[in-house]
Each structure stands twice: as C-alpha cells, then as structure tokens.
C-alpha positions as protocol buffer text, in pm:
chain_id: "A"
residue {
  index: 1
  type: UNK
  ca { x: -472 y: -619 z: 598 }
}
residue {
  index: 2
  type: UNK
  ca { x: -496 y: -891 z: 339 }
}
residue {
  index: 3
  type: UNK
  ca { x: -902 y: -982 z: 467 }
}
residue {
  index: 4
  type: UNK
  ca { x: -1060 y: -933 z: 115 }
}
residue {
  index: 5
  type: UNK
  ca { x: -1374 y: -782 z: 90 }
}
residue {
  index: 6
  type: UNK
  ca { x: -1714 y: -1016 z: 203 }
}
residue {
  index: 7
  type: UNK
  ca { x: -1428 y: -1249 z: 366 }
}
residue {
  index: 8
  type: UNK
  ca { x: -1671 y: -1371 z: 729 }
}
residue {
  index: 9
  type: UNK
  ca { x: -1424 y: -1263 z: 989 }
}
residue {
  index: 10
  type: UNK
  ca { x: -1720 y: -1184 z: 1221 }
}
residue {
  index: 11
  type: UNK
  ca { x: -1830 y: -1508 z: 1274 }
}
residue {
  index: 12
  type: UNK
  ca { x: -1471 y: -1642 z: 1358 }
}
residue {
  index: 13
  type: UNK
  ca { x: -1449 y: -1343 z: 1616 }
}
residue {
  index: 14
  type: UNK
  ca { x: -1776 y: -1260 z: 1701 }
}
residue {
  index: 15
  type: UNK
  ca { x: -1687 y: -971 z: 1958 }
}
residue {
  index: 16
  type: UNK
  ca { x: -1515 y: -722 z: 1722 }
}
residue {
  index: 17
  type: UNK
  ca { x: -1490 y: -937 z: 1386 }
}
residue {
  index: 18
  type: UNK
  ca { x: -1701 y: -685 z: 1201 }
}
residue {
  index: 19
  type: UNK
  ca { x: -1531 y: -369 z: 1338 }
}
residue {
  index: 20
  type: UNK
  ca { x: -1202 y: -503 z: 1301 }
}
residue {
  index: 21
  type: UNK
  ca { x: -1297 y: -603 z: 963 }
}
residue {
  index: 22
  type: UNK
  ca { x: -1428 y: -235 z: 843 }
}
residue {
  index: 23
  type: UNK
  ca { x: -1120 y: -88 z: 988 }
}
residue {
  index: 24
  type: UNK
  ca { x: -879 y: -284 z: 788 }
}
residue {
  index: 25
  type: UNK
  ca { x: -1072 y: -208 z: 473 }
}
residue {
  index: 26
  type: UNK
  ca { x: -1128 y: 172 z: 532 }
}
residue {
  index: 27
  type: UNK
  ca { x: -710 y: 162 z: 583 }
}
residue {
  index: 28
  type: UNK
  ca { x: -667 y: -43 z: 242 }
}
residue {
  index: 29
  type: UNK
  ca { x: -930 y: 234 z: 81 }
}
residue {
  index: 30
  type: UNK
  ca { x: -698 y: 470 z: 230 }
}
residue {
  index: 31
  type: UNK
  ca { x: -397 y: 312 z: 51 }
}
residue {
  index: 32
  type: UNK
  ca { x: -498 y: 283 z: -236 }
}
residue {
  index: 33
  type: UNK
  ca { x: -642 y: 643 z: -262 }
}
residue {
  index: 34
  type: UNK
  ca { x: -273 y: 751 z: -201 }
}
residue {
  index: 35
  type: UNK
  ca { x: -143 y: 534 z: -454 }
}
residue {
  index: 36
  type: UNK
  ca { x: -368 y: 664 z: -724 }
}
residue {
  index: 37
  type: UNK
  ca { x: -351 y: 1035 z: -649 }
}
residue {
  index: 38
  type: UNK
  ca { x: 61 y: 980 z: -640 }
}
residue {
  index: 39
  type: UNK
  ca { x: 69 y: 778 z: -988 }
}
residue {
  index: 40
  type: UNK
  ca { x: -189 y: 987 z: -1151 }
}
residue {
  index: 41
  type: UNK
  ca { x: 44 y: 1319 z: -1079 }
}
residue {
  index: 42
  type: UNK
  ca { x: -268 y: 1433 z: -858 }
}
residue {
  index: 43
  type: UNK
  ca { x: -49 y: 1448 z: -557 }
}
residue {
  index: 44
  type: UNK
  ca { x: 320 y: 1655 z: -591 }
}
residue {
  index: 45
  type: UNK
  ca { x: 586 y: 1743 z: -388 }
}
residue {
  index: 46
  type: UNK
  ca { x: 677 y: 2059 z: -227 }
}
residue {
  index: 47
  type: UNK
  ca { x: 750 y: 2249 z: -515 }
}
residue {
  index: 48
  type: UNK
  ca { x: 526 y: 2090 z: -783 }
}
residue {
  index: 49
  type: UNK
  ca { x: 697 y: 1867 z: -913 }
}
residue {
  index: 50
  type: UNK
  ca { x: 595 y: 1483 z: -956 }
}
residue {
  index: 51
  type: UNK
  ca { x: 675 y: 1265 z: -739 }
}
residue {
  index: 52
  type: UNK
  ca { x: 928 y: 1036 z: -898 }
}
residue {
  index: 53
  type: UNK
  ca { x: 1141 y: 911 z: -605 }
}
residue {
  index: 54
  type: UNK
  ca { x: 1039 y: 734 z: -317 }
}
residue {
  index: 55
  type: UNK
  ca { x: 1291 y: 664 z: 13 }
}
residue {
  index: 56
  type: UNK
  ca { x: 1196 y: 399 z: 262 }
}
residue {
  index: 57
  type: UNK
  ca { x: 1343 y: 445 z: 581 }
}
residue {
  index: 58
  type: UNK
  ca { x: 1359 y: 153 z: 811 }
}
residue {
  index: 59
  type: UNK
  ca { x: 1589 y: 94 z: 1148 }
}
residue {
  index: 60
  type: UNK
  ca { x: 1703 y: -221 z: 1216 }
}
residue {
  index: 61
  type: UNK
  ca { x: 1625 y: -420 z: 935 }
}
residue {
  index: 62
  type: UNK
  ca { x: 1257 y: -338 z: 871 }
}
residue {
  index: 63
  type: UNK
  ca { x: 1315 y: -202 z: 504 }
}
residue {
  index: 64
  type: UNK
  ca { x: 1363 y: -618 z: 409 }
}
residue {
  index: 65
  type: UNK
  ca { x: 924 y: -643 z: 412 }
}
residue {
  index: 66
  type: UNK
  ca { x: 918 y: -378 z: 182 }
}
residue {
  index: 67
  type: UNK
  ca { x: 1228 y: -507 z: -41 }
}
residue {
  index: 68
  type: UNK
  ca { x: 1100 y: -798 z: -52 }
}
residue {
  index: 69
  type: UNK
  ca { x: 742 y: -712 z: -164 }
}
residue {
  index: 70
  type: UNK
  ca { x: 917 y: -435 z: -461 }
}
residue {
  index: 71
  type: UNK
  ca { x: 1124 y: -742 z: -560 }
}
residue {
  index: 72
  type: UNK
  ca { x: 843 y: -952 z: -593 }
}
residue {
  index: 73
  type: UNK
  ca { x: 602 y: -663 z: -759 }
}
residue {
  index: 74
  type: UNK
  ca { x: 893 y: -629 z: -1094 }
}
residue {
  index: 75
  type: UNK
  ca { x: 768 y: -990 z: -1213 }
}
residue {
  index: 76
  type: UNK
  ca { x: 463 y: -806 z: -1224 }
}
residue {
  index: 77
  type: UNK
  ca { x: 294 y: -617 z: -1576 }
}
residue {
  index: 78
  type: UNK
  ca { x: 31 y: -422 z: -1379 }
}
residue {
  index: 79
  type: UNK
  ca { x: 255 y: -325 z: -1082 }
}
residue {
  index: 80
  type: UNK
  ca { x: 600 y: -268 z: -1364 }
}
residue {
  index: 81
  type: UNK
  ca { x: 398 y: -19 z: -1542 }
}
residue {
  index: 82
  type: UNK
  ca { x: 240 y: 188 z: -1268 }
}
residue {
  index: 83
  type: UNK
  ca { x: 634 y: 238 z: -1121 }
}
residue {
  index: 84
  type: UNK
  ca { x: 790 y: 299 z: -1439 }
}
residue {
  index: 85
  type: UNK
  ca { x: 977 y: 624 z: -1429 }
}
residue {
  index: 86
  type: UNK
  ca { x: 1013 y: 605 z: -1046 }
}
residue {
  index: 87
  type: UNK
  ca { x: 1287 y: 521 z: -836 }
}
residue {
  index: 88
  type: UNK
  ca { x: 1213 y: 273 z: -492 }
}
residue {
  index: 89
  type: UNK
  ca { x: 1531 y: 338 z: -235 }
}
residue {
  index: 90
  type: UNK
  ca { x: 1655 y: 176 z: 62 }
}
C-alpha cells in the first residue's frame, strides 16, 4: 500500500503490475475517504454522537504495527491536530 501514485510497478511486473497497482490505490482512496468523513464529524456512531474513541483489537500481538505507527504519528503537526480530542486504545 505505500506504491505512490505514477510509481511504474507495471513494468517491474508486467503480468498484473497495473491491476495490482489500481487496486492498492482505489483501497488507499478508500482510506482516506473514511478518515475524512470520521474527522470531519460526517460519519457518527450509533446514536449520533462523534466519534471520539477508537479501540484496536489485535490477537496475538498484532496491535504493535498499529502502536507503533500512532507513536510515530504524535511527532507529527498534521497528524497531532487531526486526532486531537480522540482517544487511540489498545
């Protein structure tokens, strides 16, 4: 998932390079989509409300990728200021 955008995967794996390619972008589009409509209040909970705390669930150990990747997201302003006022739990 971390092809950028015009990166030439196809000619390194001529078969399905392309596809492959399109696929991982349409899920990042996807991503991001979420992201926005969850930060901009666009997307609620249940009963309304926004959503303000967010529970990652892994089983055996697979919550460290995303711990890690939080961690390293507080040094940053963009990424500080889109959580602030939400909680990240593991």
């Amino acid at each position: 998932l971390r092809m950028p955008r015009g990166y030439d995967y196809a000619s390194r794996n001529p078969e399905d390079g392309a596809r492959l390619l399109k696929q991982v972008h349409e899920v990042r589009d996807r991503v991001a989509s979420f992201a926005h409509s969850v930060r901009s209040g666009e997307r609620r909970g249940a009963t309304g409300k926004f959503l303000r705390n967010v529970l990652c669930i892994g089983i055996g150990g697979s919550q460290l990728g995303p711990e890690f990747a939080a961690e390293a997201l507080r040094a940053d302003p963009a990424a500080a200021s889109a959580a602030r006022g939400r909680t990240l739990r593991f």
